[in-house]
Short mmCIF file of C-alpha atoms and ligand atoms in Angstrom, two decimals:
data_model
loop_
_atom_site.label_atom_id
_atom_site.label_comp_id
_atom_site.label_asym_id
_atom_site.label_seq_id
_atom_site.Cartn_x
_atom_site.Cartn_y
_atom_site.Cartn_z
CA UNK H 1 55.35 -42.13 59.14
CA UNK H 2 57.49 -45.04 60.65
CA UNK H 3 56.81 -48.54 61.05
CA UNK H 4 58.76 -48.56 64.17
CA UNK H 5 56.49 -49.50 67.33
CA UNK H 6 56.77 -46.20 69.93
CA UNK H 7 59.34 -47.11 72.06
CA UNK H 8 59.20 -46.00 75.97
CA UNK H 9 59.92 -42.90 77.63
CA UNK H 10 63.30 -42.82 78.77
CA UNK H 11 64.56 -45.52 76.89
CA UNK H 12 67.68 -44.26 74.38
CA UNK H 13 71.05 -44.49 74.18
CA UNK H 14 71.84 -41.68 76.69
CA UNK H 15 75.76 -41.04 77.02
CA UNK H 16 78.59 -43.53 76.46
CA UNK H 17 78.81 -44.65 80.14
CA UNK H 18 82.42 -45.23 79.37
CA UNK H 19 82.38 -47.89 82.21
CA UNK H 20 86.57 -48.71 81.90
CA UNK H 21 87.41 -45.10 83.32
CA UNK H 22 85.18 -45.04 86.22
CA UNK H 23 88.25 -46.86 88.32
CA UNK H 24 90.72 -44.49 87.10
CA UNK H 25 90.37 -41.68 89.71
CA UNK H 26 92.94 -39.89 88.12
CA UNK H 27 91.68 -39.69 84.87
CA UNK H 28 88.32 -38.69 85.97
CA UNK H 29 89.75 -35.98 88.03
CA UNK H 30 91.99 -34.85 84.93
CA UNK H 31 88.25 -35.00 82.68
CA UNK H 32 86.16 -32.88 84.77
CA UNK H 33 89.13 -29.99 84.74
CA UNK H 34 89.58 -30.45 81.29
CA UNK H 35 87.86 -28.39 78.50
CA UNK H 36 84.41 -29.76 77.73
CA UNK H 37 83.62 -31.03 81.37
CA UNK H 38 80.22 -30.07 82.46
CA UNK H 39 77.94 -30.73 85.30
CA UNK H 40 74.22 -31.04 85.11
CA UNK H 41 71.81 -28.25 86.72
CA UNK H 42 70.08 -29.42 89.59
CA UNK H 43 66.53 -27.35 90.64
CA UNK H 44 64.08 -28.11 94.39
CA UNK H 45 65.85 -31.75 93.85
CA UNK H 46 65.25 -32.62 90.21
CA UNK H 47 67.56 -31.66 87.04
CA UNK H 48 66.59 -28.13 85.79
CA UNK H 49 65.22 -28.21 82.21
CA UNK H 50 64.95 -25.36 79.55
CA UNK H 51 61.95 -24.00 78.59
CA UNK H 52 62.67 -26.59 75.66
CA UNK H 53 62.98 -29.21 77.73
CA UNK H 54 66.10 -29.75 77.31
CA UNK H 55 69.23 -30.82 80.41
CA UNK H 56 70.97 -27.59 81.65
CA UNK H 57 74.60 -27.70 82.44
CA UNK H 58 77.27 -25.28 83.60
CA UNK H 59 81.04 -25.66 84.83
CA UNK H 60 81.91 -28.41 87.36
CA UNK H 61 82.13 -27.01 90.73
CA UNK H 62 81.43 -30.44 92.69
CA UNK H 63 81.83 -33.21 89.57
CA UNK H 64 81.38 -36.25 92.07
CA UNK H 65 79.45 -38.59 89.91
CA UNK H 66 80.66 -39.26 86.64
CA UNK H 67 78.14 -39.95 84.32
CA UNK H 68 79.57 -40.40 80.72
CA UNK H 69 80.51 -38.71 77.57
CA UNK H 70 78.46 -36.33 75.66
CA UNK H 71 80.37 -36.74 72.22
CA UNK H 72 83.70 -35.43 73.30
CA UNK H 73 82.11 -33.50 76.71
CA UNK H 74 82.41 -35.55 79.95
CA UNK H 75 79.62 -34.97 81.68
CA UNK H 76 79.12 -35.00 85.59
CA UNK H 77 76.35 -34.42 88.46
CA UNK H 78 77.01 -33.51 92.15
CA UNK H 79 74.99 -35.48 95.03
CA UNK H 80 71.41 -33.85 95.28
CA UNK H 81 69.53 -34.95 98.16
CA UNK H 82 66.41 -35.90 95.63
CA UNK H 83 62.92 -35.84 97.40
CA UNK H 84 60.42 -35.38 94.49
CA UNK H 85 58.56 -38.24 93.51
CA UNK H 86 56.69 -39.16 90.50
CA UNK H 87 53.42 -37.02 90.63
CA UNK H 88 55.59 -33.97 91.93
CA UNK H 89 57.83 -34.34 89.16
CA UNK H 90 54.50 -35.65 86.23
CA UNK H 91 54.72 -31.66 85.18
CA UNK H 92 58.98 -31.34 84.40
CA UNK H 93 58.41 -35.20 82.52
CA UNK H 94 55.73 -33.66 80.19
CA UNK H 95 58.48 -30.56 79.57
CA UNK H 96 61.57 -33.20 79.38
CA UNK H 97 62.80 -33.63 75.95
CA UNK H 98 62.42 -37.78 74.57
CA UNK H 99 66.98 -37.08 73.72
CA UNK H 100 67.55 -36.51 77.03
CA UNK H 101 65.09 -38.52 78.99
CA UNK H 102 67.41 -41.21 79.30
CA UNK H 103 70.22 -39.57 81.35
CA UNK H 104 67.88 -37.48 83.36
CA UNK H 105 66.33 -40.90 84.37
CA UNK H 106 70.25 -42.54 85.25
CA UNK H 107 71.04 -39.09 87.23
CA UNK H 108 67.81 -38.61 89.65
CA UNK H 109 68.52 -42.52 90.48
CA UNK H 110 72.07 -42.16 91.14
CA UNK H 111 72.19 -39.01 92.81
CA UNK H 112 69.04 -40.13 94.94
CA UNK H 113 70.81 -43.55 95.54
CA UNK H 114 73.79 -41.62 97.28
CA UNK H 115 72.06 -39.29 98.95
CA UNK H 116 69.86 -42.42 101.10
CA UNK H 117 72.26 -45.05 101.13
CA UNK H 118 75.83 -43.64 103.22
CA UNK H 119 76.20 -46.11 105.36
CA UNK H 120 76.99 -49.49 105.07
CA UNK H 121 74.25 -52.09 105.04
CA UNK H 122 76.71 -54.91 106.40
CA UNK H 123 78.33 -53.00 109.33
CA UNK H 124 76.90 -49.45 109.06
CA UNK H 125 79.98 -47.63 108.49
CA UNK H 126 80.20 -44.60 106.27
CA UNK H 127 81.08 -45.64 103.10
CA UNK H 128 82.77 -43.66 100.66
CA UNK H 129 82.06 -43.32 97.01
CA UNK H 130 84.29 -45.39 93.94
CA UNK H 131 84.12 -45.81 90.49
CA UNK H 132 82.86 -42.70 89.65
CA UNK H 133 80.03 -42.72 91.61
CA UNK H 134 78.87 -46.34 90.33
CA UNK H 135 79.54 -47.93 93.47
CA UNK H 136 80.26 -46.96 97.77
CA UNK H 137 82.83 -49.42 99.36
CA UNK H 138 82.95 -49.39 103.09
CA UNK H 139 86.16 -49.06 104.38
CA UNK H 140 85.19 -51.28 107.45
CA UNK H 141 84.21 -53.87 105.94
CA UNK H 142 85.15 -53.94 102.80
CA UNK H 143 81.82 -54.38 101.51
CA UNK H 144 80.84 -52.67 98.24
CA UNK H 145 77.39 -51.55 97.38
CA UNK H 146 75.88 -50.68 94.01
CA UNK H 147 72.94 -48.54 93.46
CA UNK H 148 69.89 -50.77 93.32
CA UNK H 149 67.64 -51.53 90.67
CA UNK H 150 64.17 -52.35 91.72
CA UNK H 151 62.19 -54.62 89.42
CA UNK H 152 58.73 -54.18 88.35
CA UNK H 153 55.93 -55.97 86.38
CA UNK H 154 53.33 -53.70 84.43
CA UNK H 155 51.35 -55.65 82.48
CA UNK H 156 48.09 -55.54 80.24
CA UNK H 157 45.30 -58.87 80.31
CA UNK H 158 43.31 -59.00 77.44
CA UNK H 159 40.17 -61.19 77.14
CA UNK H 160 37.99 -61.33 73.64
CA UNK H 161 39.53 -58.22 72.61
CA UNK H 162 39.06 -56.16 75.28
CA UNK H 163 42.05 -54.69 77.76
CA UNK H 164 42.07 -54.83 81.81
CA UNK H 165 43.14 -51.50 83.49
CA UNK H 166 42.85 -50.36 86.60
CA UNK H 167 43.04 -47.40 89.08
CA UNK H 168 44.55 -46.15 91.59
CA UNK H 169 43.38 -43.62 94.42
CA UNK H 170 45.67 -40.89 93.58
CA UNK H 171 45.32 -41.12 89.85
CA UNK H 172 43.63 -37.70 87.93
CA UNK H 173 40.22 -38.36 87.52
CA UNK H 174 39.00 -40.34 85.09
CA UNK H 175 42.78 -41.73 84.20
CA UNK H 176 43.14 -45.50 83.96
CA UNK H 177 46.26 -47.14 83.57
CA UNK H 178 47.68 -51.01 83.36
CA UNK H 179 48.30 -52.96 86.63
CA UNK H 180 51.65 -52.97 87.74
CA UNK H 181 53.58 -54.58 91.12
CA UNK H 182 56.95 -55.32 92.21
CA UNK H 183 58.80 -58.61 91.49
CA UNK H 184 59.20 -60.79 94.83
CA UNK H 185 62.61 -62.24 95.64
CA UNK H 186 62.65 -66.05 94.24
CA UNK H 187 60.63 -65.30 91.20
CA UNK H 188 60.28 -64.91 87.33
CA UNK H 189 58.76 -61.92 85.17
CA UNK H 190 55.75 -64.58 84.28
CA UNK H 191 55.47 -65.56 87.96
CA UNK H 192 55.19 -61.84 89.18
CA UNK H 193 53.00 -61.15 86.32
CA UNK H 194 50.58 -63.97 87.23
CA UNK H 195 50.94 -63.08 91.14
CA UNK H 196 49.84 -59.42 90.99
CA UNK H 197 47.45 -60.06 88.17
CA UNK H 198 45.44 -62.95 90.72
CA UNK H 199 46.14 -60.50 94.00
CA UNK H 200 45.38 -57.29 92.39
CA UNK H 201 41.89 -58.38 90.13
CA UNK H 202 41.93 -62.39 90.90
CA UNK H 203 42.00 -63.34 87.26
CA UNK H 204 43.75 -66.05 86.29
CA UNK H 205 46.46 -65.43 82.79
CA UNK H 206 48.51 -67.44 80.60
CA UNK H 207 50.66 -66.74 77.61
CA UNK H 208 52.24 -64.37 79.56
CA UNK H 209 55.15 -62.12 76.95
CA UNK H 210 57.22 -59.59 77.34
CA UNK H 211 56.65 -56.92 75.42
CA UNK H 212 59.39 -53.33 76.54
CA UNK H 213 60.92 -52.14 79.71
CA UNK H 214 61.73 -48.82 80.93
CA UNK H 215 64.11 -47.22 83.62
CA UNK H 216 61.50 -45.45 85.78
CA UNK H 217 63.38 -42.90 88.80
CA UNK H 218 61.11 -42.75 91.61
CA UNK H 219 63.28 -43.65 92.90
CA UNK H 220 64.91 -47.00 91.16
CA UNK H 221 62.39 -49.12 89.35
CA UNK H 222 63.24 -50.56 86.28
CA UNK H 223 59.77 -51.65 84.29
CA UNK H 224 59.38 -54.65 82.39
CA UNK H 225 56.15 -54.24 80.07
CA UNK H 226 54.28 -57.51 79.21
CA UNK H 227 51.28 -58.79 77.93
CA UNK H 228 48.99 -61.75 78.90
CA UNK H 229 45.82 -63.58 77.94
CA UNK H 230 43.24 -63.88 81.05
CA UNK H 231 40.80 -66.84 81.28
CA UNK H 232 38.09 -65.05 82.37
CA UNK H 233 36.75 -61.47 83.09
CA UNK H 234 35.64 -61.87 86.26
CA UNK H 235 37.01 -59.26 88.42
CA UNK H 236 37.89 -59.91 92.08
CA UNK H 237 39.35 -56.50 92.98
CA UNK H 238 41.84 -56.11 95.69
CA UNK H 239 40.47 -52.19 97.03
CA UNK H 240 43.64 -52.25 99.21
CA UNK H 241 45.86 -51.21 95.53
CA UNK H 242 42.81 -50.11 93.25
CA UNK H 243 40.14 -48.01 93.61
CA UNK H 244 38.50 -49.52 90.51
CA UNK H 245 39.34 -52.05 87.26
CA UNK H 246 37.53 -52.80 84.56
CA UNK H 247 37.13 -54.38 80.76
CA UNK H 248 38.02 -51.97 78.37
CA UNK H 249 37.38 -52.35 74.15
CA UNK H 250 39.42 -51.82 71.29
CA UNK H 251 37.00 -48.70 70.53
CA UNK H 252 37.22 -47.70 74.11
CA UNK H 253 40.98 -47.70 74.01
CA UNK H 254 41.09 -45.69 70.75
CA UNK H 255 38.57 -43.06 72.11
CA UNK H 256 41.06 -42.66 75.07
CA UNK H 257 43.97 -41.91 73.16
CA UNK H 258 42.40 -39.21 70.52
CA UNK H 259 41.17 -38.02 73.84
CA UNK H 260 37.53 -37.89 72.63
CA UNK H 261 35.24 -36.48 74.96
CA UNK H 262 33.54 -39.03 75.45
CA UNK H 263 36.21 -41.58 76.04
CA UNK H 264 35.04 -43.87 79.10
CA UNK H 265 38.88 -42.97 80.50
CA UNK H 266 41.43 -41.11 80.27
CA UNK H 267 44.74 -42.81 78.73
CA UNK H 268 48.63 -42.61 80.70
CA UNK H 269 50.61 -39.85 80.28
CA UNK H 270 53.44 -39.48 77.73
CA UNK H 271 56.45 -40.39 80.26
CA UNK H 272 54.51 -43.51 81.14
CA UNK H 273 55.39 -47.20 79.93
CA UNK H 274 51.36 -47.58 80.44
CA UNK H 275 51.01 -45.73 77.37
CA UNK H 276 53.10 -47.40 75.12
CA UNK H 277 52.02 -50.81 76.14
CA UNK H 278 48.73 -49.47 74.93
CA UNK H 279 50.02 -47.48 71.89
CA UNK H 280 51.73 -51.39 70.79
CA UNK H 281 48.34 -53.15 71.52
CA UNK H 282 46.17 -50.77 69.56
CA UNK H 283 48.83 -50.88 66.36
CA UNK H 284 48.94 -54.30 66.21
ZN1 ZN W 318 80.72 -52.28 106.20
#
């Protein structure tokens, strides 16, 4: 037993990034011949796993992207052209081991990053990859360009006890999940929170808190999980982004996750920051 509150998936130390080599190209070159070097296993565009779950890796043969140290093992990926998304890849994230979650998250978003963004958003050269594969400076303009980050608010209301969640069209059935949008240019966590919360259900929340975040790969995001108290339960539902949201109990909740049959819904799956949002608000 731990008192620890579940932390999300993906989040972990990962490898020593080791950030002061990357602009050492020949160091890096010198690393990946060494004896340790290996590159990760790529399979139909996502990292092959063991039947453990575990991160495969073999000898560098294309070591373009330099992702860290493993211990005393520098590690490196080649540039997959990545084109699974999140419900393609839901069955390999229920197989992925929680140690190595974190740089199979850092490696689909790089190598994805690469593979869409070659040319220069400034002039539209081709730009050419530095730092290790951290950055792509265009040779034109000079311009550099760092893979993006994409932020996003997921976020639980809770009224008298009882939890919003809502669903989405392409969910499983019976799966409900928290509400969740991207933050606009020009605003804070709260504002975004409060935003999707009023466009998505039209309920109005306050004491808005963070709570976790999570790097989530399809293809960039990078989830920040909070928590807010709505003013009232009416629900105003936006059918463009849900098919359905309602009030959920304590009991309800609980049911979900010791996936009683007769749970009103089904809870998020394992890989999803949904879950542990949940997993915090039923252990407090
Ligand atoms: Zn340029």
């Amino acid at each position: 037993m731990t008192d620890l509150p579940p932390e999300p998936f993906f989040s972990g130390p990962g490898l020593d990034r080791a950030d002061a080599l990357r602009a050492d190209v020949a160091a890096l070159q010198a690393l990946a011949a060494g004896p340790g070097a290996l590159q990760l296993k790529w399979r139909d565009g996502l990292p092959e796993l063991t039947p453990e779950g575990r991160l495969v890796w073999e000898p560098p043969s294309s070591p373009v992207l330099f992702l860290g140290f493993d211990g005393d093992s520098a590690r490196f990926s080649a540039i997959e052209d990545v084109t699974a998304d999140a419900r393609t890849a839901f069955p390999l994230m229920a197989l992925l081991h929680a140690d190595d979650a974190p740089l199979f998250a850092a490696a689909l978003s790089l190598a994805r990053w690469h593979s869409r963004h070659r040319f220069c958003a400034n002039c539209g050269h081709l730009t050419e990859i530095v730092r290790g594969g951290w950055s792509r400076r265009c040779p034109a303009c000079a311009a550099e360009h760092y893979p993006r980050v994409d932020p996003v608010v997921i976020m639980l209301a809770e009224h008298d006890d009882r939890l919003l969640l809502g669903r989405q069209p392409h969910y499983p059935p019976g799966r409900y999940s928290a509400l969740a949008g991207f933050v606009e240019v020009g605003e804070t966590l709260e504002a975004a929170v409060a935003r999707e919360l009023y466009e998505e259900a039209g309920i109005r929340v306050h004491n808005i808190r963070y709570v976790a975040s999570q790097p989530w790969p399809f293809p960039s995001s990078l989830m920040f999980g909070c928590h807010a108290d709505a003013e009232s339960t009416e629900l105003t539902i936006d059918t463009a982004e849900l098919e359905d949201a309602r009030w959920f109990t304590r009991e309800e909740v609980a049911a979900a996750f010791r996936d009683d049959p007769s749970a009103p819904f089904q809870a998020p799956p394992k890989a999803a920051i949904a879950r542990t949002l949940l997993e915090r608000w039923l252990g407090a």
